[in-house]
Short mmCIF file of C-alpha atoms and ligand atoms in Angstrom, two decimals:
data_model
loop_
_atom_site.label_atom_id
_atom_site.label_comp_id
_atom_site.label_asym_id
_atom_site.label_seq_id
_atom_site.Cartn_x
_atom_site.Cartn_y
_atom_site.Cartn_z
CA UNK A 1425 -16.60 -33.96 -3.56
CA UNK A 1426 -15.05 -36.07 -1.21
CA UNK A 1427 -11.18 -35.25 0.01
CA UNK A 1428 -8.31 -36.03 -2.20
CA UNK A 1429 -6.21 -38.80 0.30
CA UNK A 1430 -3.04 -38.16 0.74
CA UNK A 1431 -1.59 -41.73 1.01
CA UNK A 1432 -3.03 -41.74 -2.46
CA UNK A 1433 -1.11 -38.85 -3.85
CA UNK A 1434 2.49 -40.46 -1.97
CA UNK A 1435 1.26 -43.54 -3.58
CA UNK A 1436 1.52 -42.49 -7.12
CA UNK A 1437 4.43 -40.03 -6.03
CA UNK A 1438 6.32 -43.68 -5.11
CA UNK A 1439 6.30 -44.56 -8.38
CA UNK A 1440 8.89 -41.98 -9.28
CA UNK A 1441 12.89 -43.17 -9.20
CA UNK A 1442 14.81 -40.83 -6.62
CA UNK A 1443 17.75 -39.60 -8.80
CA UNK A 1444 21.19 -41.77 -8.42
CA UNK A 1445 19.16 -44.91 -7.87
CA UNK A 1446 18.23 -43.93 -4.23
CA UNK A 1447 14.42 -45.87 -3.93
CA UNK A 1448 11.90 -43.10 -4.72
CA UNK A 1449 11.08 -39.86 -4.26
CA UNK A 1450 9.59 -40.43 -1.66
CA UNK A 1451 11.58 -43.23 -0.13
CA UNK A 1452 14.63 -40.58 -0.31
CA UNK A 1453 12.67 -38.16 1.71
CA UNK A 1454 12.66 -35.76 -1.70
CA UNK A 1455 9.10 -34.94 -1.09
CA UNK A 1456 7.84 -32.27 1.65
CA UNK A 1457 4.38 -31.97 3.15
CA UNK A 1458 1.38 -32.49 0.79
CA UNK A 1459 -1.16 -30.32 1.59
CA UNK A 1460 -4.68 -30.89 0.28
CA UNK A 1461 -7.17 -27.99 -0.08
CA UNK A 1462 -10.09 -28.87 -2.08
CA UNK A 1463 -9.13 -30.22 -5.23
CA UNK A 1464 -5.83 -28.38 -5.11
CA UNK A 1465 -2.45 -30.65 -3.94
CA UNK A 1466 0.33 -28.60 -3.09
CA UNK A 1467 3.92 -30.11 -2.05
CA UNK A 1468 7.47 -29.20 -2.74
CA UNK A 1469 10.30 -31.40 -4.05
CA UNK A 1470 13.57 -31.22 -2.47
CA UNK A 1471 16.85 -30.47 -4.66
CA UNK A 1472 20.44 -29.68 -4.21
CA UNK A 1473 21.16 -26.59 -6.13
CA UNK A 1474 23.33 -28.16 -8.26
CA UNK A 1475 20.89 -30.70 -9.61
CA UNK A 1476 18.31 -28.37 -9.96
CA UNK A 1477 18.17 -28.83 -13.56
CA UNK A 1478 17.94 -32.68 -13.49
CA UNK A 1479 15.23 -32.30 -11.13
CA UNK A 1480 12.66 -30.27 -12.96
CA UNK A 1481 11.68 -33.09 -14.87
CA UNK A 1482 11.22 -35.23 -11.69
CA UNK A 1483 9.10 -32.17 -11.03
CA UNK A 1484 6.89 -32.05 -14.36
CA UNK A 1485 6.86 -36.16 -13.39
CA UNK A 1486 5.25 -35.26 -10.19
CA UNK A 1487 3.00 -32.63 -10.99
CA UNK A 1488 1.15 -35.31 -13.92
CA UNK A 1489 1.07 -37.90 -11.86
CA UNK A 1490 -0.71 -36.40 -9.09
CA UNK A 1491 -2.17 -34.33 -11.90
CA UNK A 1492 -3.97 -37.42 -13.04
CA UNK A 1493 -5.37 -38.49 -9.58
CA UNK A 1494 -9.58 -38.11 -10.04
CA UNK A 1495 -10.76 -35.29 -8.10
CA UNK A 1496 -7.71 -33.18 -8.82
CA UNK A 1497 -8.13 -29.88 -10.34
CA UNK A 1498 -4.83 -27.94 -9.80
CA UNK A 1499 -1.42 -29.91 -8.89
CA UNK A 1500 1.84 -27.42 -8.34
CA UNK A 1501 4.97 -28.68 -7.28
CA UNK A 1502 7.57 -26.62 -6.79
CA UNK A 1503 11.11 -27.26 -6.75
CA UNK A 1504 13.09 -25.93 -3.36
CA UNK A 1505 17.12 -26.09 -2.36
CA UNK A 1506 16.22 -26.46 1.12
CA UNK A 1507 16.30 -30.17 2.76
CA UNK A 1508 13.71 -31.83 4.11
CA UNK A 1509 15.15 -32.15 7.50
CA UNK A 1510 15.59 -28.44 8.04
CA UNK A 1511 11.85 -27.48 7.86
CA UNK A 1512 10.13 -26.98 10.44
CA UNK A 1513 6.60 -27.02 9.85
CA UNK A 1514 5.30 -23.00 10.68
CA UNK A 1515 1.72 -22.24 11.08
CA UNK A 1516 0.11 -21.61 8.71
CA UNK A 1517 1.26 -18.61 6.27
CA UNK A 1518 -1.87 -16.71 6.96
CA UNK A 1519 -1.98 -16.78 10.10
CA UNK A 1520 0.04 -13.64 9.97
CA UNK A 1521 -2.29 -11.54 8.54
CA UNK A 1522 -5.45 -12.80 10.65
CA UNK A 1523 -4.10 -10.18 13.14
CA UNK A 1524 -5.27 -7.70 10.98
CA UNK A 1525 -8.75 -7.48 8.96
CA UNK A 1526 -7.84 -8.86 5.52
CA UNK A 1527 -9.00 -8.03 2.15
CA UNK A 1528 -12.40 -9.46 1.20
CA UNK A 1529 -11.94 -11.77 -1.61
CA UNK A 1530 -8.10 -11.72 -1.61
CA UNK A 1531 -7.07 -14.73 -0.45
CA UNK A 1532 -3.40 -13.75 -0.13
CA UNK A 1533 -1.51 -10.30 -0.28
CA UNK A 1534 2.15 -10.95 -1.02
CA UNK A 1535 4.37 -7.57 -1.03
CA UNK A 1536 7.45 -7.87 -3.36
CA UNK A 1537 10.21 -5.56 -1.54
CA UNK A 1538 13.51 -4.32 -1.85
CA UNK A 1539 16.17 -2.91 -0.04
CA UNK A 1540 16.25 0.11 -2.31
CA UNK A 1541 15.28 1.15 -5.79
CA UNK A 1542 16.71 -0.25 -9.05
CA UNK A 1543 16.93 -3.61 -8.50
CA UNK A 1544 14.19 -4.75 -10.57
CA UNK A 1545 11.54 -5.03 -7.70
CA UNK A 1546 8.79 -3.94 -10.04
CA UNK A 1547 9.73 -5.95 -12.89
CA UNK A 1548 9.92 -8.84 -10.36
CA UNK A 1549 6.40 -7.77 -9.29
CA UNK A 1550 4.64 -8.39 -12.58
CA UNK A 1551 6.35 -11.22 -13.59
CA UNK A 1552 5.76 -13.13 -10.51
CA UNK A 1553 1.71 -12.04 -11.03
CA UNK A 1554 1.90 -13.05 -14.22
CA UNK A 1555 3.49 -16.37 -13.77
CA UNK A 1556 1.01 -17.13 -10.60
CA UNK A 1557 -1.59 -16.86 -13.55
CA UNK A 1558 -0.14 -19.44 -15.47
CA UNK A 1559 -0.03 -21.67 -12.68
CA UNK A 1560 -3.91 -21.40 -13.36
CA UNK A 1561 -4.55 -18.78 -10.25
CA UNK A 1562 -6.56 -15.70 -10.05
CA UNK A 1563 -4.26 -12.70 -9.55
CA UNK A 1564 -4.44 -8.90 -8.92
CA UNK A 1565 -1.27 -6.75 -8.97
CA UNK A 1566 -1.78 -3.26 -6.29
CA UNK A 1567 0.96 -0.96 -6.98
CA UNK A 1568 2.00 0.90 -3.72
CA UNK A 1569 5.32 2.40 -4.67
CA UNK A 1570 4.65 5.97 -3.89
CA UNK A 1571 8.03 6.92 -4.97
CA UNK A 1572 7.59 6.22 -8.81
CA UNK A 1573 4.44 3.74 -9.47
CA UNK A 1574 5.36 1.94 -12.38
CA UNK A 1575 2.82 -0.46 -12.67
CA UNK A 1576 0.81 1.59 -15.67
CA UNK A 1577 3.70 1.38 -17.47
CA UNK A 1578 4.92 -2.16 -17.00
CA UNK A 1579 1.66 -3.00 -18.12
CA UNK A 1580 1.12 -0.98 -21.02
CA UNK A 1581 -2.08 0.41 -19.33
CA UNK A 1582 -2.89 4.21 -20.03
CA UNK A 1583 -5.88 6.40 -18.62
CA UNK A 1584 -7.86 6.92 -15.92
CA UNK A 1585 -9.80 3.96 -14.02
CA UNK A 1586 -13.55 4.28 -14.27
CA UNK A 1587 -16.02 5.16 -11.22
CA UNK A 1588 -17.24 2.22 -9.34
CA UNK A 1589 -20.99 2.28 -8.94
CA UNK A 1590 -20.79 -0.58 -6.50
CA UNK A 1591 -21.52 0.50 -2.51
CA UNK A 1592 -18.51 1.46 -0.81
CA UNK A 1593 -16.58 1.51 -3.75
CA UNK A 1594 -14.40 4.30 -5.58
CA UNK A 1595 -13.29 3.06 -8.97
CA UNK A 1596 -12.56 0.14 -11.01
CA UNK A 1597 -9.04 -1.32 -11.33
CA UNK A 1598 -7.47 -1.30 -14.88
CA UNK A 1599 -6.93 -4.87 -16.19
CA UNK A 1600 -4.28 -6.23 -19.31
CA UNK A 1601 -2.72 -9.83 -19.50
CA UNK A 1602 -6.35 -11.44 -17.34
CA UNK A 1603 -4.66 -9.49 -14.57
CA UNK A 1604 -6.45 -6.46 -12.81
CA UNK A 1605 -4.18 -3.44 -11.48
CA UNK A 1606 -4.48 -0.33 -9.38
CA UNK A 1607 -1.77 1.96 -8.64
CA UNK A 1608 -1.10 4.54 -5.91
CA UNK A 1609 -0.46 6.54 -9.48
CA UNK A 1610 -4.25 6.27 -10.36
CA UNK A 1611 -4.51 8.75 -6.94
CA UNK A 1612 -2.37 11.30 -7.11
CA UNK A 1613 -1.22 13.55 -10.15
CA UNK A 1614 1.51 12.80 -12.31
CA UNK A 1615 4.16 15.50 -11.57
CA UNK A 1616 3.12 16.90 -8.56
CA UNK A 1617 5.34 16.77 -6.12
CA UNK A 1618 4.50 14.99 -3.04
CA UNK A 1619 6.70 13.81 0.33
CA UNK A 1620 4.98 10.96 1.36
CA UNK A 1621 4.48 10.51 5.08
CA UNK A 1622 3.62 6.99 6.83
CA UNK A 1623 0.05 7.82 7.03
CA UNK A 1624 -0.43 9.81 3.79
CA UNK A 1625 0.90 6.16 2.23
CA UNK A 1626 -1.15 4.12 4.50
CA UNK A 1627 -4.22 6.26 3.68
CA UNK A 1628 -3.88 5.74 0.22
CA UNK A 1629 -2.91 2.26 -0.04
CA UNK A 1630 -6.48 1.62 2.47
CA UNK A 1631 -8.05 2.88 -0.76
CA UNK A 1632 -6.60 0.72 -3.28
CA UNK A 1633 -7.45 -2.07 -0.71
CA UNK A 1634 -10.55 -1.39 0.14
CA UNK A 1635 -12.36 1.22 -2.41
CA UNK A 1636 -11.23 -0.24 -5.43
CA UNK A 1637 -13.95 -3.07 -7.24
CA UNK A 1638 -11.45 -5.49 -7.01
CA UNK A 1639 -12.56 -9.58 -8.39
CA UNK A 1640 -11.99 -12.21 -6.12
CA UNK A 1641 -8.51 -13.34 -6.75
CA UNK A 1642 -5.93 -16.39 -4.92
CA UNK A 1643 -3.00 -13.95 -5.13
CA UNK A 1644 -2.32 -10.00 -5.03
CA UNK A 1645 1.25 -9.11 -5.61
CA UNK A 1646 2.10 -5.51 -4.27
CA UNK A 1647 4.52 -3.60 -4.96
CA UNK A 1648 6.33 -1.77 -2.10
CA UNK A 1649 8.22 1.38 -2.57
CA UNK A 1650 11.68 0.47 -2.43
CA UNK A 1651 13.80 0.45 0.72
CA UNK A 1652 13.30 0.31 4.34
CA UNK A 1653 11.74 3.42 6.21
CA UNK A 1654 8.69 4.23 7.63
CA UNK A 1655 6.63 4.44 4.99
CA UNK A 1656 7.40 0.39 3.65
CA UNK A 1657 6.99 -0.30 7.80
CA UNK A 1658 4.36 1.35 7.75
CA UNK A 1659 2.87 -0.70 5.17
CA UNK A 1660 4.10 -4.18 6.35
CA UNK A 1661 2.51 -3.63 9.48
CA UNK A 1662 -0.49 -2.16 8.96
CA UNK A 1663 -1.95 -4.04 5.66
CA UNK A 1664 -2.83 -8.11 5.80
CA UNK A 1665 0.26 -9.71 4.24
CA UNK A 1666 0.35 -13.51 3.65
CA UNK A 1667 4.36 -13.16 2.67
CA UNK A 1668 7.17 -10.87 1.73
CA UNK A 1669 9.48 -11.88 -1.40
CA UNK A 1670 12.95 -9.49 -1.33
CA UNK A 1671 14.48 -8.74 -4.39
CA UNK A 1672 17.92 -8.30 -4.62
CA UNK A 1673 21.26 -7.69 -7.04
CA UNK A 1674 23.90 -9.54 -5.99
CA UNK A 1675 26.05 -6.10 -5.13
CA UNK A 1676 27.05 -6.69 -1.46
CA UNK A 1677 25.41 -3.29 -1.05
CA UNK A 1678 22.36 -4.30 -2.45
CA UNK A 1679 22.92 -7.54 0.22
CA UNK A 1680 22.73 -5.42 3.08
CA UNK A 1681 19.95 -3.47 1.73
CA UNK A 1682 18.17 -6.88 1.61
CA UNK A 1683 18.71 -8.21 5.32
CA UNK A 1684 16.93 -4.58 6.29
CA UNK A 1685 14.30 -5.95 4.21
CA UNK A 1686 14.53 -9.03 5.75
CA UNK A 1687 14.49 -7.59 9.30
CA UNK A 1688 11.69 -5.00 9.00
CA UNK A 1689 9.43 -8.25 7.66
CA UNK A 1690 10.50 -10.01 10.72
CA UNK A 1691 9.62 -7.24 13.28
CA UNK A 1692 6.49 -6.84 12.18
CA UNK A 1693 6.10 -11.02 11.58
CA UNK A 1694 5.04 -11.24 8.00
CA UNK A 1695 6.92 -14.32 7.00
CA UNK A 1696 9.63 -14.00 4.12
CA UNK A 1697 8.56 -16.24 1.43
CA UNK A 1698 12.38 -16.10 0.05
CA UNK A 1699 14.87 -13.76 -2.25
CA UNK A 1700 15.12 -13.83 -5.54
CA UNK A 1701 18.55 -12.51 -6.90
CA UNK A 1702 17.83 -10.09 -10.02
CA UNK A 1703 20.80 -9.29 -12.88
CA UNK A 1704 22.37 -12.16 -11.29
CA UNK A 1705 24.39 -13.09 -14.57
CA UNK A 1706 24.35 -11.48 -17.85
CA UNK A 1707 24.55 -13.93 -21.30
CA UNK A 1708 26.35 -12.43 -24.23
CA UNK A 1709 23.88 -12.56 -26.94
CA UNK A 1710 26.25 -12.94 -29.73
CA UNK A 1711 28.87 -15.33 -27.94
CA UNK A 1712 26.72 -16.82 -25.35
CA UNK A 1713 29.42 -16.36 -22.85
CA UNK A 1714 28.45 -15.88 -19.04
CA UNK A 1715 29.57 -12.91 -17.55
CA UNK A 1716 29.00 -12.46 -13.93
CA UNK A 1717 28.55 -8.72 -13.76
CA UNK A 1718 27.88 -8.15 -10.31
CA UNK A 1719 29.66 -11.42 -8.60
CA UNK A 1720 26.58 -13.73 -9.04
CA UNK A 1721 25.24 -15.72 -6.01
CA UNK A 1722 25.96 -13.45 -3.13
CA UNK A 1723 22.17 -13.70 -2.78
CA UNK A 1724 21.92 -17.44 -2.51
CA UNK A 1725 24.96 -17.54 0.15
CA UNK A 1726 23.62 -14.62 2.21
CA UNK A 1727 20.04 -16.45 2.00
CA UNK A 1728 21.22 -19.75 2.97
CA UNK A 1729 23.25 -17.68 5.83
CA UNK A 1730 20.16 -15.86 6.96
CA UNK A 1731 17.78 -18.71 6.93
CA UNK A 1732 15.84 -17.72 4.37
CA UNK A 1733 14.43 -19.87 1.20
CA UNK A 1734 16.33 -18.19 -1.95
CA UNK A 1735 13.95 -18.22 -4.46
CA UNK A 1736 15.87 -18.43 -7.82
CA UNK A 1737 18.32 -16.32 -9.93
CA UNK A 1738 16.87 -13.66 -13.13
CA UNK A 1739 19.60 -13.32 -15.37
CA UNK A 1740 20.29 -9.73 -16.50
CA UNK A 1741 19.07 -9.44 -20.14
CA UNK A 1742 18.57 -6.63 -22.48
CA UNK A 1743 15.85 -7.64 -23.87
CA UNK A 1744 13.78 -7.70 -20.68
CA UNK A 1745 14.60 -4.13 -20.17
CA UNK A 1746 13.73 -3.15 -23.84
CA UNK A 1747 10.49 -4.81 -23.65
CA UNK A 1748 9.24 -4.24 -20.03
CA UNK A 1749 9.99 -0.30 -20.45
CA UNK A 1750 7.44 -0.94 -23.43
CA UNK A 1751 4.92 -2.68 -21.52
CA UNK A 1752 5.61 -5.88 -22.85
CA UNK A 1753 6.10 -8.14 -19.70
CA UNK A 1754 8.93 -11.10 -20.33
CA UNK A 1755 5.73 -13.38 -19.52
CA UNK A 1756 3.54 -12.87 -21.96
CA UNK A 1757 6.01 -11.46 -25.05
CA UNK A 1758 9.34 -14.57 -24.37
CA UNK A 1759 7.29 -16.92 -22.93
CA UNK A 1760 10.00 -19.69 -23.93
CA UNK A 1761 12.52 -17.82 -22.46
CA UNK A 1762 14.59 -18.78 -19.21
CA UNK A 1763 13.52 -15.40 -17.58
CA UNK A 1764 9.69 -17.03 -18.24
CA UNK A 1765 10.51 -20.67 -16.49
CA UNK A 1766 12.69 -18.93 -13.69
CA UNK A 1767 9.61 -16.62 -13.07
CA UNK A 1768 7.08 -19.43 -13.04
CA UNK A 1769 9.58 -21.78 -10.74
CA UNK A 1770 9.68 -18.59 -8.00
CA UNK A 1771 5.54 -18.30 -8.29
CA UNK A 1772 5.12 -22.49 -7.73
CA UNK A 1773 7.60 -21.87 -4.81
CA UNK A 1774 5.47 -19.39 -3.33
CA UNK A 1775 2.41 -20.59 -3.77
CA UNK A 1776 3.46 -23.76 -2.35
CA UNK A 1777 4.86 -21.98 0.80
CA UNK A 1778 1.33 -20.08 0.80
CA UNK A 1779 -1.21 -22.69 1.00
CA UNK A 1780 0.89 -25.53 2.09
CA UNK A 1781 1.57 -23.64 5.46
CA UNK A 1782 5.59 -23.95 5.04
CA UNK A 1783 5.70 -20.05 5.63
CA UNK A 1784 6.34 -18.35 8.70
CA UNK A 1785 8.67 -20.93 10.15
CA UNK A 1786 11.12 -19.02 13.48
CA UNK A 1787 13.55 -17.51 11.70
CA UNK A 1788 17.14 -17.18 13.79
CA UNK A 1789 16.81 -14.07 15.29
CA UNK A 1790 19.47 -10.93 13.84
CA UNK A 1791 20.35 -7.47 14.48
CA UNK A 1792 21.16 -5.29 12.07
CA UNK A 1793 23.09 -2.16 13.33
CA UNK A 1794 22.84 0.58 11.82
P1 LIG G 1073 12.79 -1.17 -9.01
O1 LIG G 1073 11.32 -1.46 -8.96
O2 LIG G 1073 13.59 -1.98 -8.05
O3 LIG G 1073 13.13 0.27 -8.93
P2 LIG G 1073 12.59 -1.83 -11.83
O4 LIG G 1073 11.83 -3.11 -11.83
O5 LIG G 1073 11.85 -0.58 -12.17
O6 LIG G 1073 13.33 -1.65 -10.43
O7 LIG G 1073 13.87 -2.02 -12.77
C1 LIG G 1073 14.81 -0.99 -12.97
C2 LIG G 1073 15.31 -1.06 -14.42
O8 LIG G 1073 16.03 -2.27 -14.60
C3 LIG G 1073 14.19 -1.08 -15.45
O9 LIG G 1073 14.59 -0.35 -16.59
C4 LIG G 1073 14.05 -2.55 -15.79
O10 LIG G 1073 13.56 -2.78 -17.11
C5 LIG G 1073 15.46 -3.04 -15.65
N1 LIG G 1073 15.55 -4.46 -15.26
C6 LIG G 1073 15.02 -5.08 -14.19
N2 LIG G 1073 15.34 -6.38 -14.15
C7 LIG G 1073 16.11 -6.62 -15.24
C8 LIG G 1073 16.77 -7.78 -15.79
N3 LIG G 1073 16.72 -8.97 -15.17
N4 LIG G 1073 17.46 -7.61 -16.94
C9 LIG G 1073 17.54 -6.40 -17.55
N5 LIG G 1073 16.96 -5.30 -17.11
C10 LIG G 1073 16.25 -5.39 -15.95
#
């Protein structure tokens, strides 16, 4: 199949209006690098956050028109608050991991992280897997939170995974939603007691990697015990990851948590695809009121401050919790909901960041004292 051109793909792109009568999207320098792999057309469109609501349906524009180019199979545009101007092209995400062996048939192995627990890192983890599949991608989820793996649960899955007969191979991973999981949990016992040491986690989390009869998938989300020892540096270091996403409240604790986060990704260069701000507002379901709980955005200003992309905001929501504590992910049980289009606008993000090479770019260099 011959290449997809680019000047083709700007060329239908230039038929979109710019917002505020300003030429076109392209024309107004709203439109980042294409990149072309295969059938697939990746590119981001620019957007204040202010207009970001306006600008999804430039977005949805984009996405059909290059949608409807022949020879296209996948088209994701993602919407990002970051100008034009300020990105430097990096190379290329996974570069990163090609320091290290990576997975066979795991194209990229993102880790979803947090400063420390109960900030909704897991729920974040299998929501973002779940919206990657709905961009139309192959996904596996690998649960490495030794602390509490909660992956079974989110899920719904229950019982044991099933010998592998395959050469090399230990056991099958457990599947639900078209996505297939393993969990550190499938390896040890539920309620024995365990203190974890780096290379007790590292020996484990080689097996989920490599022993388990994982499918060929685009993305694998893992889940990274919460926080910032040396067990998670441990992990960064030592297993082939494409990106980092950090999850964060907007608590200023919770803030500092998340530049440690930041930091420990940074030493060990796995680039940061972003933060995504959890219970970042809370909407009365009876009066519809806003309430800003925790003093919503301190994640977008201390992203913007630490050079970072932030990835979007998940409103706190009682629902979610009542549902993903039953294994009913927001994903696939409110698929209308915001929670579902904020999800799926974090996944296009990343993706776009991981196969259009807009990872990894020099990040300002900080020091966190502690
Ligand atoms: P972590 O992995 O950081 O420890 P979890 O994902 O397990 O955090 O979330 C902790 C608790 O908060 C869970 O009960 C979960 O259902 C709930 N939770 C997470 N995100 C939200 C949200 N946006 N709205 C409501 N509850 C949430």
């Amino acid at each position: 199949m011959a290449e997809i051109d680019k000047e083709r793909v700007l060329s239908e792109l230039r038929r979109i209006a710019a917002p505020d009568g300003r030429g076109n999207i392209v024309s107004a320098g709203l439109v980042s690098e294409v990149a072309i792999d295969g059938g697939q057309v990746m590119f981001a469109l620019n957007a204040e956050p202010a207009h970001m609501k306006s600008m999804e349906q430039l977005r949805i524009a984009a996405e059909k028109a290059v949608a409807g180019i022949p020879g296209v199979t996948r088209a994701i545009v993602a919407l990002t608050a970051e100008r034009a101007a300020s990105r430097t092209p990096g190379p290329k995400a996974s570069s990163a991991g090609q320091l290290r062996n990576g997975v066979p048939g795991i194209k990229h192995l993102v880790a979803v992280a947090s400063g420390k627990g109960g900030v909704g890192k897991s729920t974040t983890a299998i929501n973002l897997a779940l919206a990657f599949k709905t961009l139309g991608l192959r996904v596996a989820v690998l649960d490495a939170d030794v602390y509490g793996p909660s992956m079974p649960k989110l899920f719904g899955l229950a019982g044991k995974p099933e010998a592998s007969d395959a050469p090399g191979k230990r056991m099958k991973p457990l599947a639900r939603f078209g996505v297939e999981v393993a969990s550190i949990g499938f390896l040890i016992d539920e309620g024995t007691p365990m203190i974890w040491r780096g290379p007790m986690v590292m020996s484990a989390l080689t097996q989920l990697l490599r022993e388990v009869e994982w499918s060929e998938a685009d993305v694998m989300v893992m889940d990274l015990p919460p926080g910032t020892g040396d067990a998670q540096l441990t992990l960064a270091q030592q297993t082939p990851l494409s990106a980092a996403v950090i999850v964060s409240t907007p608590q200023d604790l919770a803030l500092i948590d998340a530049r440690k986060g930041l930091n420990m990704f940074r030493k060990v260069n796995v680039p940061v695809a972003g933060i995504v701000e959890n219970m970042s507002y809370f909407v009365c379901a009876k009066c519809g009121t806003r309430h800003e709980i925790f003093g919503h955005g301190g994640a977008r200003a201390e992203a913007e401050r630490l050079g970072v992309p932030f990835l979007g905001e998940i409103p706190l929501d009682t629902e979610v919790r009542v549902r993903s504590d039953r294994g009913e992910p927001v994903l696939e049980y409110m698929p209308d909901s915001l929670h579902t289009a904020v999800y799926r606008d974090i996944a296009r993000q990343v993706w776009v960041g991981l196969e259009g090479g807009q990872l990894g770019r020099p990040a300002p260099r900080i020091v966190v004292e502690d």
